[in-house]
């Protein structure tokens, strides 16, 4: 069913509830990565320019109760700077005082509601809470792709009470990129998967096996697959209870004529402690663990990417937070970014964090703001936050 764009809505003079994803990392009250806020600015600017009164809302972190640490105050300050006019923070997301502020909000102005998750009813998708959240707004806009895989009051329940609804520009960009991966993707189509656990990616692998031409696997999850092939992986991280499943997935790939490409060499160390002594190994010694893909694997992965028309990447290829183990992720990332004629989509989360700040990262077709949502979409699961926007 169709989803409307905010461009299709009459916005002038309307109070618009805008679900944003302002769930940004904070250190001592300072925002350390504002990408998610920046990604929604064009939606907010458009709403204001069209004469809407924008009531912005978001969750931040996982508060058990109201706490100043997880107040959206730093976000209100950041938005005020970025938009060039003051964005006031309401004391709550519902209630009389906030309700009055919404009534008084003039067209062309923005108000930020306080952290939605200060109320457990938000995650419980409580009907009354959703009703309260909707009070006084005539239009609902969802731009929070990063939370689209959750059926919460602000992402799903609220649409029972506001019928005029649409996706913001960020949500539309995210969905367009994901559609390119699932609806008639251009071939050759290659998936790169990494990260800590096979268990997180089983659904994705199952679903992608029917769609892609090759899956390149790195990160810790590769070791469970290598064990399934009978290789020695030393002290590398292995999910013992997933070895049979890895074997099954390898067999399914053969059946579908999909190449699963595993590392052929590794950057190894004794432990994950900082300042490690590292070595490159084809065979992992019994007292070492594999913490990054080695140079021969990088070359093999890059070779497999050459000529690809569609590439999706989810999960770092090594313990990238430690510089000694970041090379594989960065080398493959840079090579992919520099390929011509390819639709390259970077799943959010750790993969986006790993490539962030490198000048070549601007050359990917799309870097998602939602790791969990992207994964669920790639598993073939319908996203409730998207479903709720259908009209
Ligand atoms: P995920 O959340 O599943 O995408 O996993 C990301 C995490 O996996 C990151 O913190 C990486 O440092 C970690 N990781 C990637 N490769 C390895 C590895 N070979 N050994 C241990 N951890 C790894």
Coordinates of C-alpha atoms and ligand atoms in Angstrom, one line a residue:
X1 CA 0.0 0.0 0.0
X2 CA 1.2 3.5 -0.8
X3 CA 3.0 5.8 1.6
X4 CA 2.7 9.5 1.1
X5 CA 5.5 12.0 1.1
X6 CA 5.2 15.1 3.2
X7 CA 5.2 17.0 -0.2
X8 CA 1.7 15.6 -0.7
X9 CA 0.3 17.1 2.5
X10 CA -1.3 20.5 3.1
X11 CA 0.8 21.8 5.9
X12 CA 0.1 25.5 6.2
X13 CA -1.2 26.4 9.7
X14 CA -1.3 22.7 10.8
X15 CA 0.2 21.3 14.0
X16 CA 2.4 18.5 12.9
X17 CA 3.6 15.7 15.2
X18 CA 7.0 14.7 13.8
X19 CA 8.5 11.4 15.0
X20 CA 12.3 11.9 14.6
X21 CA 15.2 9.6 15.5
X22 CA 17.2 11.8 17.8
X23 CA 18.7 8.8 19.6
X24 CA 22.2 10.1 19.5
X25 CA 25.3 9.1 21.5
X26 CA 26.0 11.4 24.4
X27 CA 29.1 11.8 26.5
X28 CA 28.9 13.9 29.7
X29 CA 25.8 15.7 28.2
X30 CA 27.5 16.4 24.8
X31 CA 26.4 14.9 21.5
X32 CA 29.3 12.9 20.1
X33 CA 27.7 12.1 16.7
X34 CA 24.9 14.3 15.4
X35 CA 24.4 12.4 12.1
X36 CA 20.9 11.3 12.9
X37 CA 19.8 14.8 13.8
X38 CA 21.4 16.2 10.6
X39 CA 19.7 13.6 8.5
X40 CA 16.2 14.9 9.6
X41 CA 17.0 18.6 9.2
X42 CA 15.6 18.8 5.6
X43 CA 12.3 17.4 6.7
X44 CA 12.0 19.9 9.6
X45 CA 13.1 22.9 7.5
X46 CA 10.5 21.9 4.8
X47 CA 7.7 21.7 7.4
X48 CA 8.6 25.1 8.9
X49 CA 8.9 26.7 5.4
X50 CA 5.5 25.4 4.5
X51 CA 4.0 27.1 7.5
X52 CA 3.5 24.1 9.8
X53 CA 4.0 24.2 13.6
X54 CA 6.4 21.3 14.1
X55 CA 6.1 19.3 17.3
X56 CA 9.2 17.1 17.3
X57 CA 9.4 14.0 19.4
X58 CA 12.0 11.2 19.9
X59 CA 13.3 8.7 22.3
X60 CA 16.8 8.8 23.7
X61 CA 18.5 5.8 25.2
X62 CA 16.7 3.3 27.4
X63 CA 15.6 5.2 30.5
X64 CA 13.8 3.1 33.2
X65 CA 12.4 6.3 34.5
X66 CA 12.7 10.1 34.1
X67 CA 16.4 11.0 34.4
X68 CA 18.2 14.3 33.5
X69 CA 21.0 12.2 31.8
X70 CA 18.6 11.2 29.1
X71 CA 16.9 14.5 28.6
X72 CA 16.6 15.8 25.0
X73 CA 18.0 19.2 26.2
X74 CA 21.3 18.8 24.2
X75 CA 19.2 18.0 21.1
X76 CA 17.1 21.1 21.6
X77 CA 20.3 23.2 21.8
X78 CA 21.7 21.5 18.7
X79 CA 18.5 22.0 16.7
X80 CA 18.3 25.6 17.7
X81 CA 21.8 26.2 16.3
X82 CA 21.3 24.1 13.2
X83 CA 17.9 25.6 12.3
X84 CA 18.9 29.2 13.2
X85 CA 16.0 29.8 15.6
X86 CA 15.2 28.7 19.1
X87 CA 13.7 25.2 19.5
X88 CA 12.1 25.1 23.0
X89 CA 12.2 21.8 25.0
X90 CA 8.8 21.0 26.5
X91 CA 9.0 19.6 30.1
X92 CA 7.3 16.3 29.0
X93 CA 5.8 14.7 25.8
X94 CA 2.2 14.7 27.2
X95 CA 0.3 16.6 29.9
X96 CA -1.3 20.0 30.4
X97 CA 1.8 22.2 30.4
X98 CA 3.1 20.6 27.2
X99 CA -0.4 20.7 25.7
X100 CA -0.5 24.4 26.3
X101 CA 2.9 24.9 24.6
X102 CA 1.6 23.0 21.6
X103 CA -1.5 25.2 21.4
X104 CA 0.7 28.3 21.6
X105 CA 3.2 27.1 19.0
X106 CA 3.1 29.5 16.0
X107 CA 3.3 28.4 12.4
X108 CA 6.9 28.2 11.2
X109 CA 8.1 27.3 14.7
X110 CA 9.4 24.0 16.2
X111 CA 8.9 22.6 19.7
X112 CA 10.8 19.5 20.9
X113 CA 8.9 17.2 23.3
X114 CA 10.9 15.6 26.1
X115 CA 12.1 11.9 25.8
X116 CA 9.2 9.7 24.9
X117 CA 10.6 6.8 26.8
X118 CA 10.3 8.6 30.2
X119 CA 6.9 6.9 29.9
X120 CA 6.9 3.1 29.7
X121 CA 3.6 3.4 27.8
X122 CA 5.6 4.5 24.8
X123 CA 7.3 1.1 24.2
X124 CA 4.1 -0.7 25.4
X125 CA 2.3 1.0 22.5
X126 CA -0.4 2.0 25.0
X127 CA -3.6 3.3 23.4
X128 CA -4.3 6.1 25.9
X129 CA -0.7 7.4 25.8
X130 CA -0.8 7.4 21.9
X131 CA -4.1 9.3 22.2
X132 CA -2.5 11.9 24.5
X133 CA 0.5 12.2 22.1
X134 CA -1.9 12.9 19.2
X135 CA -3.8 15.5 21.1
X136 CA -3.9 18.9 19.3
X137 CA -2.0 17.7 16.2
X138 CA -3.7 17.4 12.8
X139 CA -0.8 15.8 10.9
X140 CA 1.7 13.0 11.7
X141 CA 5.0 12.7 10.0
X142 CA 7.4 9.8 10.6
X143 CA 11.1 10.4 9.8
X144 CA 12.4 8.0 12.4
X145 CA 13.7 5.1 10.2
X146 CA 16.0 3.9 13.0
X147 CA 12.9 3.0 15.1
X148 CA 10.7 1.8 12.3
X149 CA 11.1 -1.8 13.4
X150 CA 9.3 -1.1 16.6
X151 CA 5.6 -0.9 17.1
X152 CA 5.6 1.8 19.8
X153 CA 3.0 4.5 20.6
X154 CA 4.9 7.2 18.7
X155 CA 5.7 5.0 15.6
X156 CA 2.5 3.0 15.3
X157 CA -0.2 3.6 17.9
X158 CA -0.5 7.3 17.2
X159 CA -1.8 6.8 13.7
X160 CA -5.1 5.5 15.1
X161 CA -5.7 9.1 16.1
X162 CA -4.1 11.2 13.4
X163 CA -5.3 10.1 9.9
X164 CA -3.3 12.7 7.9
X165 CA 0.1 11.1 7.7
X166 CA 3.2 10.9 5.6
X167 CA 6.9 9.9 5.6
X168 CA 9.6 12.5 6.0
X169 CA 12.4 12.9 3.5
X170 CA 14.8 10.8 5.6
X171 CA 12.3 7.9 5.9
X172 CA 11.7 8.2 2.1
X173 CA 15.4 8.1 1.3
X174 CA 15.9 5.0 3.5
X175 CA 13.0 3.1 2.0
X176 CA 14.1 3.9 -1.5
X177 CA 17.6 2.5 -0.8
X178 CA 16.1 -0.6 0.7
X179 CA 13.7 -1.1 -2.1
X180 CA 16.7 -1.1 -4.5
X181 CA 18.0 -4.1 -2.6
X182 CA 14.8 -6.1 -2.6
X183 CA 12.7 -5.2 -5.6
X184 CA 14.4 -6.2 -8.8
X185 CA 17.9 -5.5 -7.6
X186 CA 20.5 -5.1 -10.4
X187 CA 22.9 -8.0 -10.7
X188 CA 25.6 -9.0 -9.8
X189 CA 24.3 -8.5 -6.3
X190 CA 26.8 -9.0 -3.5
X191 CA 26.1 -8.9 0.3
X192 CA 28.9 -8.3 2.8
X193 CA 28.2 -9.5 6.3
X194 CA 30.2 -9.1 9.4
X195 CA 29.9 -8.3 13.1
X196 CA 29.9 -10.3 16.2
X197 CA 27.3 -13.0 15.9
X198 CA 25.9 -15.4 13.3
X199 CA 22.8 -15.6 15.4
X200 CA 21.9 -11.9 14.6
X201 CA 22.3 -12.5 10.9
X202 CA 20.6 -15.9 10.3
X203 CA 17.4 -14.4 9.0
X204 CA 19.2 -12.0 6.8
X205 CA 21.4 -14.8 5.3
X206 CA 18.3 -17.1 4.7
X207 CA 16.5 -14.3 3.0
X208 CA 19.4 -13.0 0.9
X209 CA 20.5 -16.5 -0.3
X210 CA 17.5 -16.4 -2.7
X211 CA 18.4 -12.9 -4.0
X212 CA 22.1 -12.4 -4.2
X213 CA 25.0 -13.8 -6.2
X214 CA 27.6 -13.8 -3.5
X215 CA 27.9 -13.3 0.3
X216 CA 31.2 -12.2 1.7
X217 CA 31.5 -13.0 5.3
X218 CA 34.0 -11.5 7.7
X219 CA 34.0 -10.4 11.4
X220 CA 33.7 -12.8 14.3
X221 CA 30.8 -14.6 12.6
X222 CA 33.1 -15.9 10.0
X223 CA 34.7 -18.2 12.6
X224 CA 31.5 -20.2 13.2
X225 CA 31.3 -20.8 9.4
X226 CA 35.0 -21.8 9.2
X227 CA 34.5 -24.2 12.1
X228 CA 31.5 -25.6 10.3
X229 CA 34.0 -26.4 7.4
X230 CA 36.3 -28.2 9.8
X231 CA 39.0 -25.5 10.1
X232 CA 41.0 -24.7 13.2
X233 CA 40.1 -21.2 14.4
X234 CA 42.2 -21.1 17.6
X235 CA 40.6 -19.0 20.3
X236 CA 38.5 -17.0 17.8
X237 CA 35.0 -16.2 18.8
X238 CA 32.7 -19.2 17.8
X239 CA 29.1 -19.8 18.5
X240 CA 29.3 -23.5 19.2
X241 CA 25.5 -23.9 19.1
X242 CA 25.3 -22.3 15.7
X243 CA 27.9 -24.5 13.9
X244 CA 25.2 -26.9 12.5
X245 CA 23.2 -24.0 11.4
X246 CA 26.2 -22.5 9.6
X247 CA 26.7 -25.9 7.9
X248 CA 23.0 -25.8 6.8
X249 CA 23.4 -22.2 5.4
X250 CA 26.5 -23.2 3.5
X251 CA 24.6 -26.1 1.9
X252 CA 21.6 -23.9 1.1
X253 CA 24.0 -21.5 -0.6
X254 CA 25.4 -24.3 -2.8
X255 CA 21.8 -25.2 -3.7
X256 CA 21.0 -21.7 -4.8
X257 CA 24.3 -21.3 -6.6
X258 CA 25.4 -18.5 -4.3
X259 CA 29.0 -18.2 -3.4
X260 CA 29.7 -17.8 0.3
X261 CA 33.2 -16.4 0.5
X262 CA 34.9 -16.8 3.8
X263 CA 38.3 -15.3 5.0
X264 CA 41.4 -17.1 3.8
X265 CA 43.8 -15.2 6.1
X266 CA 43.5 -13.3 9.4
X267 CA 45.0 -10.7 11.6
X268 CA 45.5 -12.6 14.8
X269 CA 46.5 -11.7 18.4
X270 CA 46.5 -13.4 21.8
X271 CA 43.6 -11.4 23.1
X272 CA 41.5 -8.3 22.5
X273 CA 43.5 -6.2 24.9
X274 CA 44.6 -2.8 23.6
X275 CA 48.1 -2.6 22.3
X276 CA 48.2 -6.1 20.9
X277 CA 51.0 -7.8 19.1
X278 CA 49.5 -8.8 15.8
X279 CA 50.5 -11.2 13.0
X280 CA 49.0 -12.3 9.7
X281 CA 48.1 -16.0 9.5
X282 CA 46.5 -18.4 7.0
X283 CA 46.2 -21.0 9.8
X284 CA 45.2 -19.6 13.2
X285 CA 47.5 -20.9 15.9
X286 CA 45.7 -22.6 18.8
X287 CA 46.6 -19.8 21.3
X288 CA 45.5 -16.9 19.0
X289 CA 42.2 -15.4 17.9
X290 CA 41.3 -13.9 14.5
X291 CA 40.3 -10.3 15.0
X292 CA 40.3 -8.9 11.4
X293 CA 40.4 -10.3 7.9
X294 CA 43.9 -10.5 6.4
X295 CA 45.3 -8.8 3.3
X296 CA 44.7 -11.8 1.0
X297 CA 41.0 -11.8 2.1
X298 CA 40.7 -8.1 1.5
X299 CA 42.0 -8.7 -2.0
X300 CA 39.6 -11.6 -2.6
X301 CA 36.6 -9.5 -1.3
X302 CA 37.6 -6.5 -3.4
X303 CA 37.9 -8.8 -6.5
X304 CA 34.4 -10.2 -5.8
X305 CA 33.0 -6.7 -5.6
X306 CA 34.4 -5.6 -8.9
X307 CA 31.6 -5.4 -11.5
X308 CA 28.9 -5.7 -8.8
X309 CA 25.8 -3.6 -9.5
X310 CA 24.2 -3.9 -6.1
X311 CA 26.0 -4.2 -2.8
X312 CA 24.6 -4.3 0.7
X313 CA 26.9 -4.3 3.7
X314 CA 26.0 -5.0 7.3
X315 CA 28.6 -5.6 10.1
X316 CA 32.2 -4.7 10.5
X317 CA 34.8 -7.2 9.2
X318 CA 37.0 -7.1 12.3
X319 CA 37.2 -5.6 15.8
X320 CA 37.4 -2.2 14.1
X321 CA 37.2 -0.2 17.4
X322 CA 40.9 -1.2 17.9
X323 CA 43.0 0.4 15.2
X324 CA 45.1 -2.7 14.7
X325 CA 42.0 -4.6 13.6
X326 CA 40.2 -1.9 11.6
X327 CA 42.2 -2.3 8.4
X328 CA 40.0 -5.0 6.7
X329 CA 36.8 -3.0 7.3
X330 CA 38.3 0.2 6.1
X331 CA 40.1 -1.3 3.0
X332 CA 37.0 -3.1 1.8
X333 CA 34.9 0.0 2.6
X334 CA 37.2 2.3 0.6
X335 CA 37.3 -0.1 -2.4
X336 CA 33.5 -0.3 -2.4
X337 CA 33.0 3.4 -2.1
X338 CA 35.3 3.9 -5.1
X339 CA 33.5 1.4 -7.4
X340 CA 31.6 3.0 -10.2
X341 CA 28.1 2.1 -11.3
X342 CA 27.1 0.3 -8.2
X343 CA 24.2 0.9 -5.8
X344 CA 26.1 0.5 -2.4
X345 CA 24.0 0.5 0.8
X346 CA 25.6 0.6 4.2
X347 CA 23.5 -0.8 7.0
X348 CA 23.5 1.5 10.0
X349 CA 24.9 0.7 13.5
X350 CA 28.5 -0.4 13.7
X351 CA 29.1 -0.5 9.9
X352 CA 28.0 3.2 9.6
X353 CA 30.2 4.1 12.7
X354 CA 33.2 2.2 11.2
X355 CA 33.1 4.2 7.9
X356 CA 32.0 7.5 9.4
X357 CA 34.5 10.4 9.1
X358 CA 36.4 8.9 6.2
X359 CA 36.3 11.2 3.1
X360 CA 35.5 8.2 0.8
X361 CA 32.3 7.4 2.8
X362 CA 30.5 10.2 1.0
X363 CA 30.7 8.1 -2.2
X364 CA 28.5 5.3 -0.9
X365 CA 25.0 5.5 -2.5
X366 CA 23.4 5.4 0.9
X367 CA 24.4 5.0 4.6
X368 CA 21.4 4.0 6.6
X369 CA 20.6 5.6 10.0
X370 CA 19.0 2.4 11.2
X371 CA 21.0 -0.8 11.9
X372 CA 18.2 -2.8 13.5
X373 CA 15.5 -1.6 11.0
X374 CA 17.7 -2.4 8.0
X375 CA 18.5 -5.9 9.3
X376 CA 14.8 -6.6 9.8
X377 CA 13.9 -5.3 6.4
X378 CA 16.6 -7.5 4.8
X379 CA 15.1 -10.5 6.7
X380 CA 11.9 -9.8 4.9
X381 CA 10.1 -8.6 8.0
X382 CA 7.5 -5.8 7.6
X383 CA 8.5 -2.7 9.5
X384 CA 5.6 -1.6 11.8
X385 CA 6.6 2.0 11.6
X386 CA 6.4 1.9 7.9
X387 CA 3.2 -0.1 7.8
X388 CA 1.5 2.4 10.0
X389 CA 2.2 5.1 7.4
X390 CA 0.2 3.3 4.7
X391 CA -2.9 5.1 3.6
Ligands
LIG1 P1 27.4 -6.5 15.4 O1 26.8 -5.7 16.5 O2 26.9 -7.9 15.4 O3 27.3 -5.9 14.0 O4 28.9 -6.7 15.8 C1 29.8 -5.6 15.8 C2 30.9 -6.0 16.7 O5 31.6 -7.1 16.3 C3 31.9 -4.8 16.8 O6 32.0 -4.3 18.1 C4 33.2 -5.5 16.3 O7 34.3 -5.1 17.1 C5 32.9 -7.0 16.7 N1 33.8 -7.9 15.9 C6 34.0 -7.9 14.6 N2 34.9 -8.8 14.2 C7 35.3 -9.4 15.3 C8 36.2 -10.4 15.6 N3 36.9 -11.1 14.6 N4 36.4 -10.8 16.9 C9 35.7 -10.2 17.9 N5 34.8 -9.2 17.7 C10 34.6 -8.8 16.4

